[in-house]
Coordinates of N, CA and C in Angstrom, one line a residue:
X1055 N 35.7 4.6 -17.9 CA 34.7 4.1 -18.2 C 33.5 5.0 -17.8
X1056 N 32.4 5.5 -19.0 CA 31.7 6.8 -19.1 C 31.0 6.0 -19.7
X1057 N 29.5 6.0 -19.3 CA 28.4 5.6 -19.5 C 27.2 6.8 -19.4
X1058 N 26.0 7.0 -19.9 CA 24.9 7.8 -20.2 C 23.4 6.5 -20.6
X1059 N 23.0 7.0 -19.8 CA 21.5 5.9 -19.6 C 20.7 6.8 -21.1
X1060 N 20.0 5.5 -21.5 CA 19.3 6.5 -23.0 C 18.1 7.0 -22.3
X1061 N 17.8 8.1 -23.2 CA 16.2 8.8 -22.7 C 15.2 7.9 -22.4
X1062 N 15.2 6.6 -23.3 CA 13.8 6.5 -23.1 C 13.5 5.6 -21.7
X1063 N 14.9 5.8 -20.8 CA 14.7 4.9 -19.5 C 14.3 5.5 -18.5
X1064 N 13.3 5.5 -18.5 CA 12.4 6.3 -17.6 C 12.4 5.8 -16.0
X1065 N 11.9 4.2 -15.7 CA 11.7 4.4 -14.7 C 12.8 2.8 -14.2
X1066 N 13.4 2.3 -15.3 CA 14.2 1.1 -15.2 C 15.4 1.2 -15.8
X1067 N 16.6 0.6 -15.9 CA 18.0 1.0 -16.2 C 18.0 -0.7 -17.8
X1068 N 18.5 0.0 -18.5 CA 18.3 -0.9 -19.7 C 19.1 -2.0 -19.3
X1069 N 19.7 -3.2 -20.4 CA 20.2 -3.8 -19.6 C 22.0 -3.7 -19.6
X1070 N 22.5 -3.4 -20.6 CA 23.6 -2.4 -20.6 C 23.5 -1.8 -19.6
X1071 N 22.5 -0.5 -18.8 CA 22.9 0.2 -17.7 C 22.9 -1.0 -16.3
X1072 N 21.9 -1.6 -16.7 CA 22.6 -2.6 -15.1 C 23.9 -3.2 -15.0
X1073 N 24.1 -3.9 -15.9 CA 25.9 -4.5 -16.6 C 26.4 -3.6 -15.7
X1074 N 26.9 -2.2 -16.5 CA 27.8 -0.8 -16.1 C 27.5 0.3 -15.1
X1075 N 26.4 -0.2 -14.2 CA 26.2 0.9 -13.2 C 27.1 0.9 -11.8
X1076 N 27.9 -0.8 -11.7 CA 28.2 -1.1 -10.5 C 29.8 -0.9 -10.6
X1077 N 30.2 -0.6 -12.7 CA 31.8 -0.9 -12.3 C 32.3 0.9 -13.1
X1078 N 31.5 1.5 -13.6 CA 31.4 3.3 -14.4 C 31.7 3.9 -13.7
X1079 N 32.9 4.1 -14.5 CA 33.6 5.8 -13.6 C 32.6 6.8 -13.2
X1080 N 32.0 7.2 -14.3 CA 31.0 8.3 -14.4 C 29.9 7.3 -15.3
X1081 N 28.4 7.9 -14.6 CA 27.0 7.2 -15.0 C 26.1 8.0 -14.8
X1082 N 25.6 8.4 -15.6 CA 24.2 9.7 -16.0 C 23.2 8.7 -16.2
X1083 N 21.9 9.4 -16.0 CA 20.7 9.1 -16.2 C 20.4 10.8 -16.0
X1084 N 19.2 10.1 -17.4 CA 18.1 11.1 -18.1 C 17.1 11.7 -17.7
X1085 N 16.5 11.3 -16.5 CA 15.1 11.2 -15.5 C 16.0 11.3 -14.0
X1086 N 15.4 12.2 -13.7 CA 15.7 12.4 -12.1 C 14.8 10.9 -11.2
X1087 N 13.5 10.3 -11.9 CA 13.3 9.5 -11.1 C 14.4 8.5 -11.1
X1088 N 15.7 7.8 -11.6 CA 15.9 7.1 -11.9 C 16.8 7.2 -9.8
X1089 N 17.3 8.5 -9.7 CA 18.2 8.9 -8.6 C 18.1 7.3 -7.7
X1090 N 16.5 7.5 -7.5 CA 16.3 6.6 -6.4 C 16.9 5.1 -6.1
X1091 N 16.9 4.7 -7.3 CA 17.3 3.8 -7.5 C 18.5 3.2 -7.9
X1092 N 19.2 4.1 -8.1 CA 20.5 4.3 -9.0 C 21.5 5.7 -8.0
X1093 N 21.7 5.4 -6.7 CA 22.3 6.7 -6.0 C 23.3 7.4 -6.3
X1094 N 24.5 6.2 -7.1 CA 25.6 6.3 -7.6 C 25.7 7.1 -8.9
X1095 N 24.6 7.5 -9.8 CA 23.9 8.5 -11.0 C 24.5 9.4 -10.8
X1096 N 25.0 9.9 -11.4 CA 24.5 11.6 -11.5 C 23.0 12.4 -12.7
X1097 N 22.5 12.7 -12.4 CA 21.6 13.4 -13.6 C 22.0 14.2 -14.8
X1098 N 21.9 14.2 -15.7 CA 22.4 14.8 -16.6 C 21.9 14.7 -17.5
X1099 N 19.9 15.2 -17.7 CA 18.7 15.1 -18.5 C 18.6 16.7 -18.1
X1100 N 17.9 17.0 -19.6 CA 17.3 18.8 -19.7 C 16.2 19.2 -19.2
X1101 N 15.9 18.4 -18.4 CA 14.6 18.4 -17.9 C 14.7 18.7 -15.9
X1102 N 14.8 20.4 -15.9 CA 14.8 20.7 -14.3 C 13.7 21.1 -13.8
X1103 N 13.7 21.5 -12.4 CA 12.3 21.3 -12.0 C 12.1 23.2 -12.5
X1104 N 10.5 23.6 -11.9 CA 10.2 24.5 -12.5 C 9.3 24.4 -13.7
X1105 N 8.9 25.7 -14.3 CA 8.4 25.7 -15.2 C 8.8 25.4 -16.5
X1106 N 8.0 25.0 -17.8 CA 8.5 25.4 -19.1 C 7.8 26.0 -19.6
X1107 N 8.5 26.5 -20.6 CA 7.9 27.6 -21.2 C 7.1 27.0 -22.4
X1108 N 5.9 27.6 -23.0 CA 4.6 27.3 -23.7 C 5.3 26.9 -25.1
X1109 N 4.6 25.9 -26.5 CA 5.6 25.9 -27.5 C 4.7 27.1 -28.0
X1110 N 5.3 27.7 -28.8 CA 4.9 28.6 -29.6 C 5.6 28.3 -31.0
X1111 N 4.8 28.2 -32.2 CA 4.9 28.6 -33.5 C 4.8 27.1 -33.7
X1112 N 4.9 25.8 -33.3 CA 4.9 24.5 -33.9 C 3.8 24.4 -34.8
X1113 N 2.8 25.0 -35.0 CA 2.4 24.8 -36.7 C 2.7 25.6 -37.5
X1114 N 3.3 26.3 -38.1 CA 4.3 26.7 -38.4 C 5.0 25.9 -39.8
X1115 N 5.2 25.9 -40.9 CA 6.1 25.2 -42.4 C 7.0 25.6 -42.5
X1116 N 8.3 24.7 -43.1 CA 8.9 25.2 -44.2 C 8.8 26.2 -45.3
X1117 N 7.3 25.2 -45.8 CA 6.8 25.6 -47.4 C 5.7 26.1 -47.4
X1118 N 4.9 26.2 -46.4 CA 3.7 27.2 -45.5 C 2.7 26.3 -46.3
X1119 N 2.9 25.1 -46.3 CA 1.2 23.5 -46.5 C 2.0 23.2 -45.4
X1120 N 1.0 23.4 -44.5 CA 0.8 22.9 -43.3 C 0.9 21.2 -43.5
X1121 N 1.7 20.5 -43.3 CA 1.8 19.3 -43.0 C 1.7 18.0 -42.0
X1122 N 0.7 17.0 -41.7 CA 0.9 16.5 -40.8 C 1.7 14.7 -41.0
X1123 N 2.6 14.4 -40.1 CA 2.7 13.3 -40.4 C 3.0 12.1 -39.5
X1124 N 2.3 10.7 -40.2 CA 2.0 10.1 -39.3 C 3.1 8.9 -39.9
X1125 N 4.0 8.2 -38.3 CA 5.3 7.8 -38.5 C 5.1 6.3 -37.8
X1126 N 5.4 5.3 -37.9 CA 5.5 4.1 -37.2 C 7.1 3.7 -37.0
X1127 N 8.0 4.5 -37.5 CA 9.3 4.0 -37.2 C 9.7 2.7 -38.3
X1128 N 11.0 2.3 -37.7 CA 11.7 1.5 -38.6 C 11.2 0.1 -38.7
X1129 N 9.9 -0.4 -37.6 CA 9.7 -1.2 -37.7 C 7.9 -1.4 -38.3
X1130 N 7.2 -2.3 -37.5 CA 5.3 -2.0 -38.2 C 4.7 -2.2 -36.8
X1131 N 4.1 -1.2 -37.0 CA 2.4 -0.9 -35.9 C 1.2 -0.6 -36.8
X1132 N 0.9 -2.0 -37.2 CA 0.0 -1.9 -37.5 C -1.5 -1.2 -36.9
X1133 N -1.8 -1.1 -35.5 CA -2.7 -0.8 -34.6 C -2.4 0.7 -35.1
X1134 N -1.6 1.7 -35.2 CA -1.6 3.0 -35.4 C -2.2 3.0 -36.5
X1135 N -2.0 2.6 -38.0 CA -1.5 2.8 -38.9 C -3.5 2.5 -39.1
X1136 N -4.1 1.3 -38.5 CA -5.7 1.1 -38.6 C -6.0 2.3 -37.9
X1137 N -5.5 2.8 -36.7 CA -6.6 3.7 -35.8 C -6.4 5.2 -36.6
X1138 N -5.5 5.1 -37.5 CA -5.9 6.9 -38.2 C -6.5 6.8 -40.0
X1139 N -6.8 5.2 -39.7 CA -7.2 5.1 -41.4 C -8.7 5.4 -41.4
X1140 N -9.4 6.4 -40.7 CA -10.6 6.5 -40.8 C -11.0 8.3 -41.6
X1141 N -12.1 7.9 -41.8 CA -12.8 9.7 -41.5 C -12.3 10.7 -41.1
X1142 N -12.9 10.4 -39.8 CA -12.5 11.1 -38.6 C -11.4 11.6 -38.7
X1143 N -10.6 11.3 -38.6 CA -9.2 11.6 -38.8 C -8.6 12.7 -39.4
X1144 N -9.1 12.4 -40.7 CA -9.5 13.5 -41.6 C -9.9 14.7 -41.2
X1145 N -11.3 14.3 -40.2 CA -11.8 15.6 -39.9 C -11.3 16.5 -39.0
X1146 N -10.2 15.7 -38.1 CA -9.5 15.9 -37.1 C -8.4 17.1 -38.2
X1147 N -7.8 16.2 -39.1 CA -6.8 17.7 -39.6 C -7.3 18.8 -40.4
X1148 N -8.2 18.5 -41.4 CA -9.1 20.1 -41.3 C -9.5 20.4 -40.8
X1149 N -9.6 20.1 -39.2 CA -10.2 21.4 -37.9 C -8.7 22.2 -37.7
X1150 N -7.6 21.2 -38.1 CA -6.2 21.4 -37.7 C -5.5 23.0 -38.7
X1151 N -6.8 22.5 -39.6 CA -6.1 23.1 -41.1 C -5.0 22.2 -41.7
X1152 N -4.6 21.7 -41.8 CA -3.7 20.4 -42.1 C -4.0 20.6 -44.0
X1153 N -3.4 20.7 -44.7 CA -3.5 20.5 -45.8 C -2.7 19.2 -46.6
X1154 N -2.1 18.6 -46.1 CA -1.4 17.8 -46.4 C -1.0 16.3 -45.2
X1155 N -1.0 15.2 -46.1 CA -1.1 14.1 -44.7 C 0.4 13.3 -45.4
X1156 N 1.0 12.7 -44.6 CA 2.0 11.6 -45.3 C 2.3 10.6 -44.1
X1157 N 1.8 9.4 -44.5 CA 1.7 8.2 -43.2 C 3.0 7.0 -44.1
X1158 N 3.3 7.2 -43.0 CA 4.8 6.5 -43.1 C 4.7 4.7 -42.1
X1159 N 4.0 3.5 -43.0 CA 3.4 2.6 -42.4 C 4.7 1.3 -42.5
X1160 N 5.6 1.9 -42.3 CA 6.6 0.5 -42.0 C 6.7 -0.5 -42.8
X1161 N 7.0 -1.8 -42.5 CA 6.9 -3.4 -42.6 C 5.7 -3.7 -42.0
X1162 N 4.8 -3.1 -42.3 CA 3.5 -3.7 -41.7 C 2.2 -3.9 -42.8
X1163 N 1.6 -4.9 -42.5 CA 0.6 -5.9 -43.6 C -0.7 -4.7 -44.1
X1164 N -0.9 -3.7 -42.9 CA -2.0 -3.5 -43.4 C -2.0 -2.1 -43.4
X1165 N -3.0 -1.9 -45.2 CA -3.2 -0.5 -46.0 C -3.8 0.1 -45.6
X1166 N -3.9 1.3 -45.4 CA -5.2 2.5 -45.0 C -5.8 2.8 -46.3
X1167 N -6.5 1.8 -46.5 CA -7.4 1.7 -47.8 C -8.5 3.7 -47.7
X1168 N -9.0 3.3 -46.4 CA -9.9 4.7 -46.3 C -9.0 6.2 -46.6
X1169 N -7.8 6.7 -46.3 CA -6.8 7.3 -46.2 C -6.9 7.7 -47.4
X1170 N -6.8 6.8 -48.0 CA -6.2 6.7 -50.1 C -7.3 7.0 -51.0
X1171 N -8.7 7.1 -49.9 CA -9.4 6.7 -51.0 C -9.7 8.8 -51.5
X1172 N -10.0 8.3 -52.6 CA -9.8 9.9 -53.3 C -11.8 10.6 -53.2
X1173 N -12.2 10.3 -52.5 CA -13.4 10.9 -52.3 C -13.2 11.5 -50.9
X1174 N -12.6 10.9 -50.0 CA -12.8 11.2 -48.3 C -11.5 12.5 -48.9
X1175 N -10.4 12.1 -49.2 CA -9.4 12.9 -49.4 C -9.4 14.7 -50.0
X1176 N -10.6 14.1 -51.1 CA -11.0 15.9 -51.4 C -11.9 15.7 -51.5
X1177 N -12.9 15.3 -50.0 CA -14.1 15.8 -49.4 C -12.9 17.0 -48.0
X1178 N -12.3 16.3 -47.4 CA -11.2 17.5 -47.1 C -10.4 18.7 -47.3
X1179 N -9.9 18.5 -48.1 CA -9.3 19.1 -49.6 C -7.9 18.7 -48.7
X1180 N -7.6 17.5 -49.1 CA -6.3 17.1 -48.5 C -5.7 16.2 -49.4
X1181 N -4.0 16.7 -49.5 CA -3.2 15.7 -50.3 C -2.4 14.8 -48.9
X1182 N -2.7 13.5 -49.4 CA -2.5 12.3 -48.6 C -1.8 11.3 -49.4
X1183 N -0.4 10.9 -48.6 CA 0.4 10.3 -49.0 C 1.2 8.9 -48.6
X1184 N 0.9 7.8 -48.7 CA 1.5 6.1 -48.0 C 2.3 6.0 -48.8
X1185 N 3.5 5.9 -47.4 CA 4.7 5.1 -47.8 C 5.6 4.5 -47.1
X1186 N 6.1 3.6 -47.4 CA 6.4 2.6 -46.2 C 7.5 3.3 -45.8
X1187 N 8.7 4.1 -46.4 CA 9.5 4.4 -45.3 C 9.9 6.3 -46.2
X1188 N 10.1 7.0 -45.3 CA 10.1 8.1 -45.8 C 12.0 8.6 -45.2
X1189 N 12.5 9.0 -46.6 CA 13.9 9.6 -46.5 C 14.2 10.0 -46.0
X1190 N 15.1 10.2 -45.1 CA 15.3 11.6 -44.4 C 14.5 12.0 -43.4
X1191 N 13.7 10.9 -42.6 CA 12.5 11.0 -41.9 C 12.8 12.3 -40.7
X1192 N 14.1 12.3 -40.6 CA 14.3 13.5 -39.2 C 14.0 15.0 -40.2
X1193 N 14.1 15.2 -40.6 CA 13.6 16.3 -41.7 C 12.6 16.6 -42.4
X1194 N 11.8 15.6 -42.4 CA 10.5 15.7 -42.7 C 10.1 16.6 -41.6
X1195 N 9.9 15.5 -40.3 CA 9.0 15.8 -38.9 C 9.7 17.4 -38.5
X1196 N 10.8 17.3 -38.7 CA 11.4 18.7 -38.5 C 10.2 20.1 -39.0
X1197 N 9.3 19.9 -39.9 CA 9.1 20.6 -40.7 C 7.3 20.3 -40.5
X1198 N 6.6 19.5 -40.2 CA 5.5 18.9 -39.9 C 4.7 20.2 -38.9
X1199 N 3.2 20.2 -39.1 CA 2.9 20.9 -38.2 C 1.9 20.4 -37.0
X1200 N 1.9 19.1 -37.0 CA 1.9 17.8 -36.5 C 2.1 16.4 -36.7
X1201 N 2.8 15.6 -35.7 CA 3.1 14.5 -36.0 C 2.3 13.2 -35.0
X1202 N 2.3 12.0 -35.1 CA 1.5 11.4 -34.7 C 2.3 10.0 -34.8
X1203 N 3.4 9.6 -34.0 CA 4.0 8.8 -34.2 C 3.9 7.8 -32.6
X1204 N 4.7 6.4 -33.1 CA 5.4 5.4 -32.2 C 5.8 6.4 -31.4
X1205 N 6.2 5.3 -29.3 CA 6.9 6.4 -29.2 C 8.2 6.1 -28.7
X1206 N 8.8 6.1 -29.8 CA 10.7 5.5 -29.9 C 11.4 6.8 -29.4
X1207 N 12.3 6.7 -28.8 CA 12.6 8.0 -27.8 C 13.6 8.6 -29.4
X1208 N 13.8 7.9 -30.3 CA 14.8 8.6 -31.3 C 13.9 9.6 -32.3
X1209 N 12.6 8.9 -32.5 CA 11.5 10.4 -32.9 C 10.8 10.8 -32.0
X1210 N 10.9 10.7 -30.9 CA 10.2 12.2 -29.9 C 11.2 12.9 -30.1
X1211 N 12.3 12.4 -29.5 CA 13.6 13.6 -29.4 C 13.5 14.1 -30.5
X1212 N 13.9 13.9 -31.8 CA 13.7 14.8 -33.0 C 12.3 16.2 -33.1
X1213 N 11.5 15.3 -32.4 CA 10.2 16.2 -32.9 C 9.9 17.0 -31.7
X1214 N 10.8 17.0 -30.1 CA 10.7 17.6 -29.0 C 11.4 18.6 -29.7
X1215 N 12.9 18.6 -29.8 CA 14.3 19.7 -30.3 C 13.6 20.1 -31.1
X1216 N 12.9 20.1 -32.0 CA 12.0 21.0 -33.0 C 11.2 21.8 -32.9
X1217 N 10.6 21.3 -32.1 CA 9.3 22.2 -31.4 C 8.0 22.0 -32.1
X1218 N 8.1 20.6 -32.4 CA 6.6 20.2 -33.0 C 5.6 19.5 -32.1
X1219 N 4.7 19.5 -32.4 CA 3.4 19.3 -31.7 C 3.6 18.2 -32.2
X1220 N 3.0 17.0 -31.2 CA 3.5 16.0 -31.0 C 2.6 14.9 -30.2
X1221 N 2.2 14.0 -31.0 CA 1.0 12.9 -30.3 C 1.5 11.3 -30.2
X1222 N 1.6 11.2 -29.5 CA 2.7 9.7 -29.4 C 1.8 8.0 -29.5
X1223 N 2.0 6.7 -29.5 CA 1.1 6.0 -29.7 C 2.2 5.0 -29.1
X1224 N 2.1 4.7 -28.1 CA 3.2 3.4 -28.0 C 2.8 2.0 -28.0
X1225 N 3.6 1.3 -28.6 CA 2.9 -0.2 -29.5 C 3.5 -0.9 -28.1
X1226 N 2.5 -0.9 -27.7 CA 2.0 -2.2 -26.5 C 2.6 -3.7 -27.1
X1227 N 2.9 -3.9 -28.1 CA 3.6 -5.2 -28.3 C 4.6 -5.9 -28.7
X1228 N 5.4 -4.6 -27.9 CA 7.0 -4.9 -28.1 C 7.5 -5.3 -27.0
X1229 N 8.6 -6.4 -27.0 CA 8.8 -6.7 -25.8 C 9.8 -5.8 -25.1
X1230 N 9.9 -5.5 -23.6 CA 11.1 -5.0 -22.9 C 10.5 -3.7 -23.4
X1231 N 9.2 -3.2 -22.9 CA 8.8 -2.1 -23.7 C 8.7 -0.4 -23.0
X1232 N 9.9 0.4 -23.3 CA 9.6 1.5 -22.7 C 9.3 2.6 -22.9
X1233 N 8.6 2.1 -24.2 CA 7.6 3.6 -24.8 C 6.8 4.0 -23.8
X1234 N 5.7 2.9 -23.5 CA 4.6 3.6 -22.7 C 5.3 4.5 -21.1
X1235 N 6.6 3.8 -20.5 CA 7.0 4.9 -19.7 C 7.4 6.3 -19.9
X1236 N 8.0 6.1 -21.3 CA 8.2 7.7 -21.7 C 7.6 8.6 -22.2
X1237 N 6.5 7.9 -22.7 CA 5.2 8.6 -23.4 C 4.6 9.1 -22.1
X1238 N 4.5 8.3 -21.2 CA 3.3 9.1 -19.6 C 4.6 10.3 -19.0
X1239 N 5.7 9.8 -19.5 CA 6.6 10.7 -18.5 C 6.7 12.2 -19.4
X1240 N 6.3 12.0 -20.4 CA 6.5 13.4 -20.8 C 5.7 14.2 -21.3
X1241 N 3.9 13.2 -21.3 CA 2.6 13.7 -21.3 C 2.7 14.5 -19.9
X1242 N 2.8 13.8 -18.6 CA 2.7 14.8 -17.5 C 3.6 15.9 -17.7
X1243 N 4.6 16.3 -17.5 CA 5.8 17.3 -18.1 C 4.8 17.9 -19.3
X1244 N 3.8 17.5 -20.0 CA 2.8 18.5 -21.2 C 3.6 18.8 -22.2
X1245 N 4.6 17.7 -22.6 CA 5.6 18.1 -23.9 C 5.0 17.7 -24.7
X1246 N 4.2 16.5 -24.3 CA 3.3 16.1 -25.5 C 2.1 15.3 -24.8
X1247 N 1.6 14.5 -25.9 CA -0.2 13.9 -25.9 C 0.1 12.3 -26.1
X1248 N 0.4 11.4 -24.8 CA 0.7 9.7 -25.0 C -0.9 9.3 -25.4
X1249 N -1.4 8.4 -26.2 CA -2.7 8.2 -26.2 C -2.6 6.4 -26.8
X1250 N -3.3 5.5 -26.2 CA -2.9 4.7 -26.7 C -3.8 4.6 -28.0
X1251 N -3.9 3.4 -29.2 CA -4.4 3.4 -30.9 C -6.0 2.8 -30.3
X1252 N -6.6 2.3 -29.1 CA -7.4 2.4 -29.4 C -8.4 3.1 -28.7
X1253 N -8.1 4.4 -28.6 CA -8.4 5.4 -27.7 C -8.3 6.6 -28.6
X1254 N -7.4 6.9 -29.4 CA -6.8 8.2 -30.2 C -7.9 8.9 -30.9
X1255 N -8.5 8.5 -31.9 CA -9.4 9.8 -32.5 C -10.8 10.5 -31.3
X1256 N -10.5 9.5 -30.2 CA -11.7 10.5 -29.6 C -10.9 11.3 -28.2
X1257 N -9.9 11.1 -27.8 CA -8.6 11.8 -27.2 C -7.9 12.8 -28.3
X1258 N -7.9 12.8 -28.9 CA -7.6 13.8 -30.1 C -8.5 14.8 -30.6
X1259 N -9.9 14.5 -30.0 CA -10.7 15.4 -30.1 C -10.6 16.8 -28.7
X1260 N -10.3 15.4 -27.6 CA -9.9 16.4 -26.4 C -8.8 17.1 -26.2
X1261 N -8.2 16.6 -27.1 CA -6.8 17.3 -27.1 C -6.3 18.8 -26.7
X1262 N -5.9 19.8 -25.5 CA -6.0 21.2 -25.9 C -4.3 21.4 -26.0
X1263 N -3.7 21.4 -27.4 CA -2.5 21.6 -28.1 C -2.1 22.9 -27.8
X1264 N -3.1 23.6 -27.3 CA -2.4 25.0 -26.9 C -2.1 24.8 -25.4
X1265 N -1.7 23.6 -24.5 CA -1.3 23.7 -23.3 C 0.2 22.9 -23.2
X1266 N 0.4 23.0 -24.5 CA 1.8 21.7 -24.7 C 2.9 23.1 -24.4
X1267 N 3.8 22.6 -23.9 CA 5.2 23.2 -23.5 C 6.4 22.9 -24.2
X1268 N 7.6 23.8 -24.0 CA 8.8 23.4 -25.3 C 9.6 23.2 -24.1
X1269 N 10.4 21.7 -25.6 CA 11.0 21.1 -24.4 C 12.7 21.6 -24.4
X1270 N 13.3 21.9 -23.7 CA 14.8 23.0 -23.6 C 15.4 22.5 -24.8
X1271 N 16.0 23.4 -25.1 CA 16.6 23.3 -26.3 C 18.2 23.1 -26.0
X1272 N 19.1 23.5 -25.1 CA 20.1 22.8 -24.7 C 20.3 22.2 -24.1
X1273 N 21.4 21.4 -24.2 CA 22.0 20.4 -23.8 C 22.2 20.1 -22.4
X1274 N 22.5 19.5 -21.4 CA 22.4 19.7 -19.9 C 24.5 19.8 -19.9
X1275 N 24.9 20.8 -19.2 CA 26.5 20.6 -19.3 C 26.7 19.3 -18.6
X1276 N 26.3 18.5 -17.7 CA 26.8 17.9 -16.2 C 27.2 16.9 -16.8
X1277 N 27.3 16.3 -18.2 CA 27.9 15.2 -19.0 C 29.4 15.2 -19.2
X1278 N 28.9 16.7 -20.0 CA 30.4 17.1 -20.2 C 32.0 17.3 -19.2
X1279 N 30.7 18.2 -18.3 CA 31.6 18.3 -16.9 C 32.1 17.1 -16.2
X1280 N 31.9 15.9 -16.0 CA 32.1 14.5 -15.7 C 33.3 14.1 -16.0
X1281 N 32.9 14.2 -17.3 CA 33.2 13.2 -18.2 C 35.5 14.3 -18.6
X1282 N 35.0 15.4 -18.2 CA 36.3 16.1 -18.3 C 36.9 16.1 -16.7
X1283 N 36.2 15.9 -15.6 CA 36.9 15.6 -14.7 C 37.7 14.3 -14.3
X1284 N 37.2 13.3 -14.9 CA 38.0 12.4 -14.9 C 38.7 12.7 -16.2
X1285 N 39.0 13.1 -17.0 CA 40.6 13.3 -17.9 C 41.4 13.7 -17.1

């Protein structure tokens, strides 16, 4: 039995991990913090001791139009959509020289009327698109100059591996929520910013995006090596 714990699990094992830890032939984790609680596990994450390189070129896009994306993922997170539905958010994007804003609002009930107000968008010379879902969201994220997202592990990895500037807002209404732990752990390593929805606009004004670091591009060879040793 070979098991690799989720990237989302920073301080605690998942339910599956707790069950399999006791009899797996190979059990790997992606955060060194878990090794203290799971001494029989092997660390197979990308993050190693030492300084990470600076994030360079994150403002570039594939099509020449600087685009910002706000996404809640596949569920609903009205708190995030409500937080960005402010003229102040558009002003912040203008300072970043963003020309296009895509908002993926998911299954939530709140509709961002301020963002789609033509007067606000014209004032900030910004094209705004609000949709329930974006087809092939990962490809959009890889081309964005800025992403403001829920703190789901999949979306975070899509952005970090593509070298995008990322701000995550944990959905604190979720049960068994790993989002806060994951967001804070990555912020401590200067890989992204993690803000609560109620403080988002103020924190964006203070954030130094030049201080962000580049997430390691290569997977750790440890998992593959451990599997080969078992064969």
